[in-house]
Coordinates of C-alpha atoms in Angstrom, one line a residue:
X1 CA 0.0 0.0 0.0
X2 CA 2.7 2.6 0.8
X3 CA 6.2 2.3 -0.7
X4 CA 9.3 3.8 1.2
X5 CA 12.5 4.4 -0.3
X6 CA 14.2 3.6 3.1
X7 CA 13.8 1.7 6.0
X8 CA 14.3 4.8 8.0
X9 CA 11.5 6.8 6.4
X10 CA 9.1 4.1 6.5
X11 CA 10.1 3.9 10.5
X12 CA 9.3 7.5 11.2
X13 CA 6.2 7.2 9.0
X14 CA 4.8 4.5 11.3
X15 CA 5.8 6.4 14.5
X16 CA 3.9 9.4 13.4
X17 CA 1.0 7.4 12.4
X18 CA 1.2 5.4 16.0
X19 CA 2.1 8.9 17.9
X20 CA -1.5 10.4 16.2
X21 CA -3.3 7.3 17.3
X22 CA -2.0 7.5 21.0
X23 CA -2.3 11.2 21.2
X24 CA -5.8 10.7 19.4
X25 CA -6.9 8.0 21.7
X26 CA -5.8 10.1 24.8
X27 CA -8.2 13.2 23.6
X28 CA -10.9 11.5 23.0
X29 CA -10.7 9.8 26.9
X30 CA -9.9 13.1 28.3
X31 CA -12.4 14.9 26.4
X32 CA -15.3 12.3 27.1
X33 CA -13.8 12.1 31.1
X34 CA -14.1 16.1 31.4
X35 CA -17.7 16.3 30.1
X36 CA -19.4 13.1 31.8
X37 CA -17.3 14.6 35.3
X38 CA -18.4 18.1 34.6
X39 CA -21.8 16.7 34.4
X40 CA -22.0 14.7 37.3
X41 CA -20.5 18.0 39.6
X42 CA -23.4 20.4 37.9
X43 CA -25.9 17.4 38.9
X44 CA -24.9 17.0 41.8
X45 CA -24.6 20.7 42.4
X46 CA -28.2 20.9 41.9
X47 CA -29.6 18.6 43.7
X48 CA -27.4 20.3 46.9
X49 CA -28.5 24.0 45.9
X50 CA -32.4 22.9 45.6
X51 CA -32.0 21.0 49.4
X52 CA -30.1 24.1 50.5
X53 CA -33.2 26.2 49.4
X54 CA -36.0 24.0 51.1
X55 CA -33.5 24.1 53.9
X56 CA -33.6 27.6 53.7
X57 CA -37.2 28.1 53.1
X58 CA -37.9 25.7 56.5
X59 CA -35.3 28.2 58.1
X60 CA -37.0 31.4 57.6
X61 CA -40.4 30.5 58.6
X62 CA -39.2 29.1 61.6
X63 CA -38.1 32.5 62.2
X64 CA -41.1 34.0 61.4
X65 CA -43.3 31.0 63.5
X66 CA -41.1 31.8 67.0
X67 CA -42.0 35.3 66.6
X68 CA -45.9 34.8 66.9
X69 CA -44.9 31.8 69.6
X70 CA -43.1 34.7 71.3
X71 CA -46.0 37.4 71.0
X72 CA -48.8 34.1 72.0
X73 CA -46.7 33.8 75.1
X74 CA -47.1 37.0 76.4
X75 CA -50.8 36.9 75.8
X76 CA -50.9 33.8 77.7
X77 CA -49.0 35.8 80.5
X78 CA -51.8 38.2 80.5
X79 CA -50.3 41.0 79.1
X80 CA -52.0 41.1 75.6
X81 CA -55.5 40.2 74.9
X82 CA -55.8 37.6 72.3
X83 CA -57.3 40.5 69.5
X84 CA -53.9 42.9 70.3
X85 CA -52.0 39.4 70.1
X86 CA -52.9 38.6 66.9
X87 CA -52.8 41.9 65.4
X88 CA -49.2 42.6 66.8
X89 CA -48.2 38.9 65.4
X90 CA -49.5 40.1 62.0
X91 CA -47.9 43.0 62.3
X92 CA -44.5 41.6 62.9
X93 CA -44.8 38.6 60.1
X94 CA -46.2 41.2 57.8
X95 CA -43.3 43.4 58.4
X96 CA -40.6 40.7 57.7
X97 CA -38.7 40.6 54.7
X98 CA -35.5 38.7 53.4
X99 CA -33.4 38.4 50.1
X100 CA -32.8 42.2 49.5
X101 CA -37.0 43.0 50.7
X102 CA -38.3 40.4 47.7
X103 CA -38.6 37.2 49.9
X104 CA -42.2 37.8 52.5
X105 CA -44.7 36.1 54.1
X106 CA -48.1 35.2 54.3
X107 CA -50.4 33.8 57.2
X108 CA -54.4 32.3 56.3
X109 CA -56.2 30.5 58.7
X110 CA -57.3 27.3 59.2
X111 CA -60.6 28.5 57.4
X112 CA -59.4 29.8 54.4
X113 CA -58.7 33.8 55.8
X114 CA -56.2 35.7 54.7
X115 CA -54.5 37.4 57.8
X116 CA -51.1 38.9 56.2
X117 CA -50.5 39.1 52.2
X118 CA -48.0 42.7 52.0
X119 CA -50.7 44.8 53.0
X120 CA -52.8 44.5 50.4
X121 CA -56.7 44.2 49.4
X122 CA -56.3 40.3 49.8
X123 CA -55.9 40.7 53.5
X124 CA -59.3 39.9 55.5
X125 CA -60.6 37.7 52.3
X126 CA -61.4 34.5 52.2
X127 CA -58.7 32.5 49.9
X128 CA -60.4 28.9 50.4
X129 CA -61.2 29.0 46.9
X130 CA -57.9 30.4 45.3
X131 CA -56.6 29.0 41.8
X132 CA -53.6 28.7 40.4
X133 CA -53.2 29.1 36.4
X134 CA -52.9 25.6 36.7
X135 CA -55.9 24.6 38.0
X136 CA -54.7 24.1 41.5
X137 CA -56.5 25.1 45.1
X138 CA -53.1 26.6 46.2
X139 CA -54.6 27.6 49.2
X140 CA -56.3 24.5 50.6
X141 CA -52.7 22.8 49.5
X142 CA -50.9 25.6 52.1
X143 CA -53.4 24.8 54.8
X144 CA -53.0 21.1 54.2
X145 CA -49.3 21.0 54.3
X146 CA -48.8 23.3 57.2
X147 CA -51.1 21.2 59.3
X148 CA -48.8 18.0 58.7
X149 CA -46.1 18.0 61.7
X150 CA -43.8 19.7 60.8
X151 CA -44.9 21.7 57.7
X152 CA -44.7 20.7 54.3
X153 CA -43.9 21.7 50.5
X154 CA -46.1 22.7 47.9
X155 CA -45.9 24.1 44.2
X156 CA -47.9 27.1 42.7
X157 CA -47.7 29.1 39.9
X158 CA -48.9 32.7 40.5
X159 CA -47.6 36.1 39.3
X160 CA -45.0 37.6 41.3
X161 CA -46.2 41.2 43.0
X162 CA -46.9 43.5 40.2
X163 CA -46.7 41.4 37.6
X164 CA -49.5 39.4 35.8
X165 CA -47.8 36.6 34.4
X166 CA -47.4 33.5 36.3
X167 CA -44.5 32.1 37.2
X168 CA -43.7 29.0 39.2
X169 CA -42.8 29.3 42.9
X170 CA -42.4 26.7 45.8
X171 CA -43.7 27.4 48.8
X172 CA -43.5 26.1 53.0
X173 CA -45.8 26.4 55.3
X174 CA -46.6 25.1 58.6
X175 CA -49.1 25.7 61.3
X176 CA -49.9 27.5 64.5
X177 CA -52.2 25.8 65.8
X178 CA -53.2 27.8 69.1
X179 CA -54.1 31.1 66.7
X180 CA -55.2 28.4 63.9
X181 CA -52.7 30.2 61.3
X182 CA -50.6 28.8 58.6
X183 CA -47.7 30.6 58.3
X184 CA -45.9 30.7 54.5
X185 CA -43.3 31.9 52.3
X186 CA -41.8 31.0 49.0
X187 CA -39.5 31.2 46.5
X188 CA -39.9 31.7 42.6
X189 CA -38.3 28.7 41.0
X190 CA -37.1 30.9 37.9
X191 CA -34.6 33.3 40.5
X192 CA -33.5 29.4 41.1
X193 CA -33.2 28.5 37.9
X194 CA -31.2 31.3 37.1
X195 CA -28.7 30.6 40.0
X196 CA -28.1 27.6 38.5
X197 CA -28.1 28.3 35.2
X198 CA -25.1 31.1 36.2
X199 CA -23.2 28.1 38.5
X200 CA -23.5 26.1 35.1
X201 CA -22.1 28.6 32.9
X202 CA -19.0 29.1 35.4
X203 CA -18.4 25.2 35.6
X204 CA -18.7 25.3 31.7
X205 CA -16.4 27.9 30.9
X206 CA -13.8 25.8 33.5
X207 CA -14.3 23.1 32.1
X208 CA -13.5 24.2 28.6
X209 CA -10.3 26.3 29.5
X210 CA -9.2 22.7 31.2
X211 CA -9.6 20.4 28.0
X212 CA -8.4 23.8 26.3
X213 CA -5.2 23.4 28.5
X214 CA -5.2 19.8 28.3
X215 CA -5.6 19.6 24.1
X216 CA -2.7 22.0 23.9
X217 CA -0.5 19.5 26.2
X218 CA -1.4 17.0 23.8
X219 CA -0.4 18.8 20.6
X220 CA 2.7 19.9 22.3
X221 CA 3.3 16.2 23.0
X222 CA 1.9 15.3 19.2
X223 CA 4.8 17.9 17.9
X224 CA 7.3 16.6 20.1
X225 CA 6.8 12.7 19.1
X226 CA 6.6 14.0 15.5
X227 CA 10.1 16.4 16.0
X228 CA 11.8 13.2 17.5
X229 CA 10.3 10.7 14.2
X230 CA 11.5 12.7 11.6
X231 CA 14.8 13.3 13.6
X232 CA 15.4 9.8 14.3
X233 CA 14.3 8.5 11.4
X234 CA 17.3 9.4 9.6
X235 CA 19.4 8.2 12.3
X236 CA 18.5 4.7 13.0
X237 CA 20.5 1.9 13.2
X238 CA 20.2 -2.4 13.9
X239 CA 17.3 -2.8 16.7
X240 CA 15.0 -1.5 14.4
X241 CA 12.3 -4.5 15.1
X242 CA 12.3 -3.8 18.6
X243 CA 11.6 -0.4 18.4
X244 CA 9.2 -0.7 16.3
X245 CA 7.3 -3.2 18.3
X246 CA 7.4 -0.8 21.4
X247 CA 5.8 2.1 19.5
X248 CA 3.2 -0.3 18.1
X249 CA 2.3 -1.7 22.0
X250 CA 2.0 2.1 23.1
X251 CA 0.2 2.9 20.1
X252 CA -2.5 0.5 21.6
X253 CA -1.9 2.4 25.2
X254 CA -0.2 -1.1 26.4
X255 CA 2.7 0.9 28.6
X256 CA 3.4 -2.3 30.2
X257 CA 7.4 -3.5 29.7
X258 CA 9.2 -7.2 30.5
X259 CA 12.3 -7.5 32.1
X260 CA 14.0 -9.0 29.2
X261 CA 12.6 -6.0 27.1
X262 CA 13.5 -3.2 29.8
X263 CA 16.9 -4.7 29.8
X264 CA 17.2 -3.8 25.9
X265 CA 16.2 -1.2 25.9
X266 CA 18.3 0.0 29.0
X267 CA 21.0 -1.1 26.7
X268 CA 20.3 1.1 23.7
X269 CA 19.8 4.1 25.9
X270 CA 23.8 3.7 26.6
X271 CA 24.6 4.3 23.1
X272 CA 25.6 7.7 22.7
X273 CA 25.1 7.9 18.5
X274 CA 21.4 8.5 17.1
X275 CA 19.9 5.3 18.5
X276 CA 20.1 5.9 21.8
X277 CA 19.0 9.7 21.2
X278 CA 15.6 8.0 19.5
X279 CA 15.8 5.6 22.8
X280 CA 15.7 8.6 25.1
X281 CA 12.9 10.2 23.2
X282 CA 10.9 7.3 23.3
X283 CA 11.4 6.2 27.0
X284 CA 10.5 9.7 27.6
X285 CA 7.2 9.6 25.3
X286 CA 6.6 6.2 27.4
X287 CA 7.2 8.2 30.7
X288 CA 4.7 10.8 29.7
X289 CA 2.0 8.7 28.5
X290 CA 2.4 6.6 31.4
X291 CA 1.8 9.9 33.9
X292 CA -1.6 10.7 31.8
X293 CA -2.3 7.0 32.3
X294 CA -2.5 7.3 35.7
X295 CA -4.2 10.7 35.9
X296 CA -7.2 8.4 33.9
X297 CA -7.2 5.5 36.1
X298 CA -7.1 7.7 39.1
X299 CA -10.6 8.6 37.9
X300 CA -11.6 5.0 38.9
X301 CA -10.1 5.5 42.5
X302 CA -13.2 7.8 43.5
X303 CA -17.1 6.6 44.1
X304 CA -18.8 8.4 41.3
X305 CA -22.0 9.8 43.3
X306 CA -20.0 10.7 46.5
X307 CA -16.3 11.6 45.5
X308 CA -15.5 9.4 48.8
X309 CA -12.5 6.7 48.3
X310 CA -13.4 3.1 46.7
X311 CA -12.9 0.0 47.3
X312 CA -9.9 -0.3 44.9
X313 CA -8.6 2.8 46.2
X314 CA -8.9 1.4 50.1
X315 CA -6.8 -1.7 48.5
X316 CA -4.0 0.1 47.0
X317 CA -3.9 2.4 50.1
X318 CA -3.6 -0.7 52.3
X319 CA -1.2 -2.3 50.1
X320 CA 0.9 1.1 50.9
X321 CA 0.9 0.9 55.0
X322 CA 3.6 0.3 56.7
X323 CA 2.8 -3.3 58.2
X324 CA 3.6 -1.9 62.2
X325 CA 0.7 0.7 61.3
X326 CA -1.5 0.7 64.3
X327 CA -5.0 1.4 62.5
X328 CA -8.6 1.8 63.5
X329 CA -11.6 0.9 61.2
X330 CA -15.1 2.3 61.7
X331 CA -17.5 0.2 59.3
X332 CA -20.9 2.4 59.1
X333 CA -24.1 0.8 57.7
X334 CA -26.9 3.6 56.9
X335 CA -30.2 1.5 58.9
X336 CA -33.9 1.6 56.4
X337 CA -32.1 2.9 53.0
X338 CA -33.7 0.1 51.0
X339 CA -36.9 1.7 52.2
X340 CA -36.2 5.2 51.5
X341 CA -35.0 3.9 47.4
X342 CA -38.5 1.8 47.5
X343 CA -40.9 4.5 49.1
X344 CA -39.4 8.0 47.6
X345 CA -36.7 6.9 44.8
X346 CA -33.2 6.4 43.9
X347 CA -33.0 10.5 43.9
X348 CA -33.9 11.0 47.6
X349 CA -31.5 7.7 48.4
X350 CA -28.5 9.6 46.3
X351 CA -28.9 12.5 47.8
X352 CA -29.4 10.1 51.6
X353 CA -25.8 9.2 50.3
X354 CA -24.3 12.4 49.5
X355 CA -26.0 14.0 53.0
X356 CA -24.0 10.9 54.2
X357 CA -20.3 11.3 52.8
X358 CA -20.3 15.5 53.8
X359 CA -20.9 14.5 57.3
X360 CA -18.0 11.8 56.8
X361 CA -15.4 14.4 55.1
X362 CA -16.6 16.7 58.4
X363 CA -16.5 14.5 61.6
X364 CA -13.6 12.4 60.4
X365 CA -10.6 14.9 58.2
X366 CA -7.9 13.3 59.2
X367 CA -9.0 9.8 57.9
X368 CA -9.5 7.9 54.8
X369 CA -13.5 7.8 54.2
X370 CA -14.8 5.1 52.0
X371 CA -17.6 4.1 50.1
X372 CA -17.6 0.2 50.1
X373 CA -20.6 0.2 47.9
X374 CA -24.3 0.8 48.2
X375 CA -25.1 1.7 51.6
X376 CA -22.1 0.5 53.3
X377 CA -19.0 3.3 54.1
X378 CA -15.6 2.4 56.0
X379 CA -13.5 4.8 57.7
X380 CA -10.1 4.0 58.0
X381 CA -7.7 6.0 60.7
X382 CA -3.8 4.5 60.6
X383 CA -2.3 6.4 63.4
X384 CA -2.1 5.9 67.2
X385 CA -5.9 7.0 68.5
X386 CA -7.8 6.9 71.9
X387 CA -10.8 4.7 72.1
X388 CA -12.3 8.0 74.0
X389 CA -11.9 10.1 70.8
X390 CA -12.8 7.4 68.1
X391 CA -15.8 6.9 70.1
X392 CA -16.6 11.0 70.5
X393 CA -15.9 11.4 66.6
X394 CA -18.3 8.9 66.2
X395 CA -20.8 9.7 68.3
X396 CA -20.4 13.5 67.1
X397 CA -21.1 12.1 63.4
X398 CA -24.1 9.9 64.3
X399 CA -25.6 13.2 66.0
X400 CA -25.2 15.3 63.5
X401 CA -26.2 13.1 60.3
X402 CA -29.7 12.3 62.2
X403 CA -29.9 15.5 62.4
X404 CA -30.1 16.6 59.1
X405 CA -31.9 13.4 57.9
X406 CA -34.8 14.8 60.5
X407 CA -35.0 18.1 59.0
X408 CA -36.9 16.0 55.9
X409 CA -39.5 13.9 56.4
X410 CA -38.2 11.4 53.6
X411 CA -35.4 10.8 55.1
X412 CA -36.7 11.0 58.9
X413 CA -36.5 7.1 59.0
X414 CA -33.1 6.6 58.6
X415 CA -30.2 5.6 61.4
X416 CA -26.8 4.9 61.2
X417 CA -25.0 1.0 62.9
X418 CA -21.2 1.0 63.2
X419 CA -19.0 -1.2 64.0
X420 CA -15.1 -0.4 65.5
X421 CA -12.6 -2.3 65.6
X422 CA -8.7 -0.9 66.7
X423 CA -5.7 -1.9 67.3
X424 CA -4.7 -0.7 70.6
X425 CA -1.0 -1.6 71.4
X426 CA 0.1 -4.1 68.7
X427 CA -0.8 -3.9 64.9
X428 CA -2.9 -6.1 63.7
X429 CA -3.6 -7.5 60.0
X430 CA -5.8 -5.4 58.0
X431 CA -8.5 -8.3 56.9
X432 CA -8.4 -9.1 60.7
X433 CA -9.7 -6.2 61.4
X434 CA -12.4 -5.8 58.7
X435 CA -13.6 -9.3 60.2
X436 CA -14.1 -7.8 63.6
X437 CA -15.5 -3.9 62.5
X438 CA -18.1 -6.2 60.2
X439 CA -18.9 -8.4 63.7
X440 CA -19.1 -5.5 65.6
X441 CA -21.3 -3.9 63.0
X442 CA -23.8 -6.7 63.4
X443 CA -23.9 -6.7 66.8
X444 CA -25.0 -3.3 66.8
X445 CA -28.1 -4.3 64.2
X446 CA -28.6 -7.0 66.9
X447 CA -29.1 -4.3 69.5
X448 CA -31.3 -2.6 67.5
X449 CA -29.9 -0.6 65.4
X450 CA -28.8 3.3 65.4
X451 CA -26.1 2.6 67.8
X452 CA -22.2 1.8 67.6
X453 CA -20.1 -1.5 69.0
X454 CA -16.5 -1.8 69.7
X455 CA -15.0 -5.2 69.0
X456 CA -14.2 -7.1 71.9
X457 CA -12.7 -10.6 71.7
X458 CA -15.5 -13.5 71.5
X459 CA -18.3 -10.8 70.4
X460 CA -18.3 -13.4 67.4
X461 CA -19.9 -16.0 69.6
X462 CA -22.9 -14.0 70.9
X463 CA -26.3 -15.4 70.3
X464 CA -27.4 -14.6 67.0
X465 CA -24.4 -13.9 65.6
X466 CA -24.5 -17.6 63.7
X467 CA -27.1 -16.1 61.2
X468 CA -24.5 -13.5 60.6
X469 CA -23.1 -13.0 56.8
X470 CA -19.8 -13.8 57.0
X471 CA -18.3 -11.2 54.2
X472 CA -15.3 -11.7 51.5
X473 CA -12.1 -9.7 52.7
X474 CA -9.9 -11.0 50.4
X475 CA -9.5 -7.3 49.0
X476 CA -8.2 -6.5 52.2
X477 CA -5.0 -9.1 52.3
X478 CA -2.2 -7.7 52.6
X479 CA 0.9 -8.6 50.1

């Protein structure tokens, strides 16, 4: 098909064509890597920015409800009637305003009346009634929401405040039941939208200065294996086969190299004519490709949902530890999730997960937090550590991660079990370990759940421990 005049042009012909199929093969990964990562971080983005709103939303009418529980109190001290009570409650939630003066509330009662709408000709009306543009009671919705404990969500579309277009907003309200008010406020999903829409266009225009950056890496790399075929081309000498062979393998991204071929190749990098200049520039092509190598399959080191370590990553790591290493592993089981994926969706369990792995990065820095797969997490500490303090870290994160679950009724249900298992003078093995954190684990699901267990020696033979799954550690075996 082609015809060369030499054996050293056709040689630098094939290493361009191999040096455009690497470099090509490497773009197209990095490209596609950037793009599917930059979508998972705006997804996941979301998903945190809409909780932080409802978070936020809950937030401000709690504000708003302790004020009229702080004005009903001092009617039931007998300082206010319950007429100058109300009014001064109205007053004061009528008065409130947040997000620059655009964000207010409302208050109807139980019946339908409008108490506070910004002053206007709604106020004293009866609302019972009130459509949306969509055909929804939005009312009724706010009164039966606010009367569930704790308040609830509902969506509306309605025209902002001097505007007559609708426009979608989501609302909170909840009740106070001793006046027999609902208390709400909203926001309008577009100023959301737009939010995100801005965070998007950021991560975007990051994302394409990055694969800007790493395109022109590429085509400096491109020129330089080009420079160095031409060059060498005209220089070659005997092990012309072998060389050849090499480019070929990482051509087809195999970077891996034999002894017996590492020792030829250490032998043609002695030379000191053109060979070993073409060596040199190939063991250094090898070198580079092999750093971008790694920079790809360190993408498979992270859990893709909660950036939190891997099981392969917790193996290599292991593999790493100095073998005198005292360590400490917590094994954490979230208690219900297959009921929160069955009753509400995969959605609410993700973000169950990624509620999960924050509260992991903040109660436990200084360790290595793991995602062993679907609800199961690991928390590895290899240093010197008090029982005291593993057990206040641990109590710390259980406190706080139910305590953010609570503040949505979805997720209300779920509890954490952990297991601990340390080694407190002399090291022990690594799959010893995970043996005894997965024992103590169970023995805290025995107990009832929502609670922690430390590893003690012949917790194994406790009664109902027999029906106990023993697990594969084999990934934690230390070579």
């Amino acid at each position: 098909m082609f015809k060369f005049n030499s054996i050293a042009s056709g040689l630098t012909f094939v290493m361009m064509c191999v040096s455009f199929v690497n470099t090509f093969g490497l773009g197209t990964l990095f490209i596609y890597s950037s793009i599917m990562n930059n979508e998972i971080q705006n997804e996941e983005y979301r998903r945190n920015f809409e909780r932080n709103v409802d978070s936020k939303l809950v937030s401000d009418t709690q504000i708003a409800l302790s004020l009229v529980e702080k004005v009903h109190a001092r009617q039931q001290a007998g300082l206010l009637t319950e007429e100058e009570a109300k009014k001064e409650a109205a007053d004061l939630v009528r008065s409130m305003r947040y997000e620059y003066g655009e964000g207010y509330f409302w208050i109807d009662t139980f019946d339908g009346d409008n108490v506070v709408l910004l002053g206007g000709e709604e106020e004293g009306k009866n609302r019972l009634e009130l459509t949306d543009s969509e055909g929804r009671k939005i009312v009724r919705e706010f009164i039966e929401k606010g009367r569930v404990a704790g308040g609830g969500f509902t969506v509306s579309t309605y025209p902002k405040p001097g505007l007559n277009e609708p426009r979608p907003k989501r609302n909170y309200t909840v009740a106070f039941e001793p006046y027999r008010w609902v208390i709400g406020t909203g926001v309008w999903v577009d100023a959301v939208n737009r939010q995100l829409a801005n965070r998007q266009a950021e991560q975007d225009a990051q994302i394409r200065s990055s694969m800007a950056g790493g395109l022109f890496a590429l085509a400096a790399l491109q020129t330089v294996c080009i420079f160095f075929a031409v060059f060498i081309g005209h220089k070659l000498a005997k092990p012309f086969n072998f060389l050849t062979e090499r480019l070929e393998a990482m051509g087809n991204n195999d970077l891996s190299m034999t002894d017996e071929n590492r020792a030829r190749m250490e032998k043609i990098l002695s030379r000191s004519d053109e060979l070993g200049t073409m060596a040199k520039a190939m063991n250094d092509m090898h070198d580079k490709l092999s750093e971008y190598q790694k920079v790809m399959v360190g993408m498979a080191h992270k859990d893709m949902l909660t950036g939190l370590a891997n099981r392969r990553h917790l193996q290599e790591y292991m593999e790493n530890i100095d073998k005198s290493s005292q360590i400490t592993l917590i094994s954490l089981d979230l208690d219900h999730f297959k009921e929160v994926n069955d009753n509400y969706g995969h959605q609410t369990g993700d973000a169950a997960l990624l509620v999960f792995a924050e509260v992991m990065r903040a109660c436990f820095p200084e360790a290595l937090n793991v995602r062993m797969g679907g609800d199961e997490f690991m928390v590895v500490i290899v240093r010197p550590i008090d029982l005291i303090d593993v057990k206040m870290q641990l109590q710390v994160f259980i406190e706080h991660l139910l305590s953010i679950y609570r503040m949505d009724h979805e997720l209300a249900g779920l509890t954490v079990s952990a297991g601990v298992a340390y080694s407190p003078s002399e090291p022990v093995p690594m799959d010893v370990l995970a043996q005894q954190s997965d024992i103590a684990l169970y023995a805290a699901k025995l107990a009832g759940r929502n609670c922690y267990r430390i590893y003690h020696e012949g917790m194994e033979n406790h009664p109902g421990m027999e029906k106990r799954e023993v697990k594969d550690v084999s990934d934690f075996q230390r070579k």
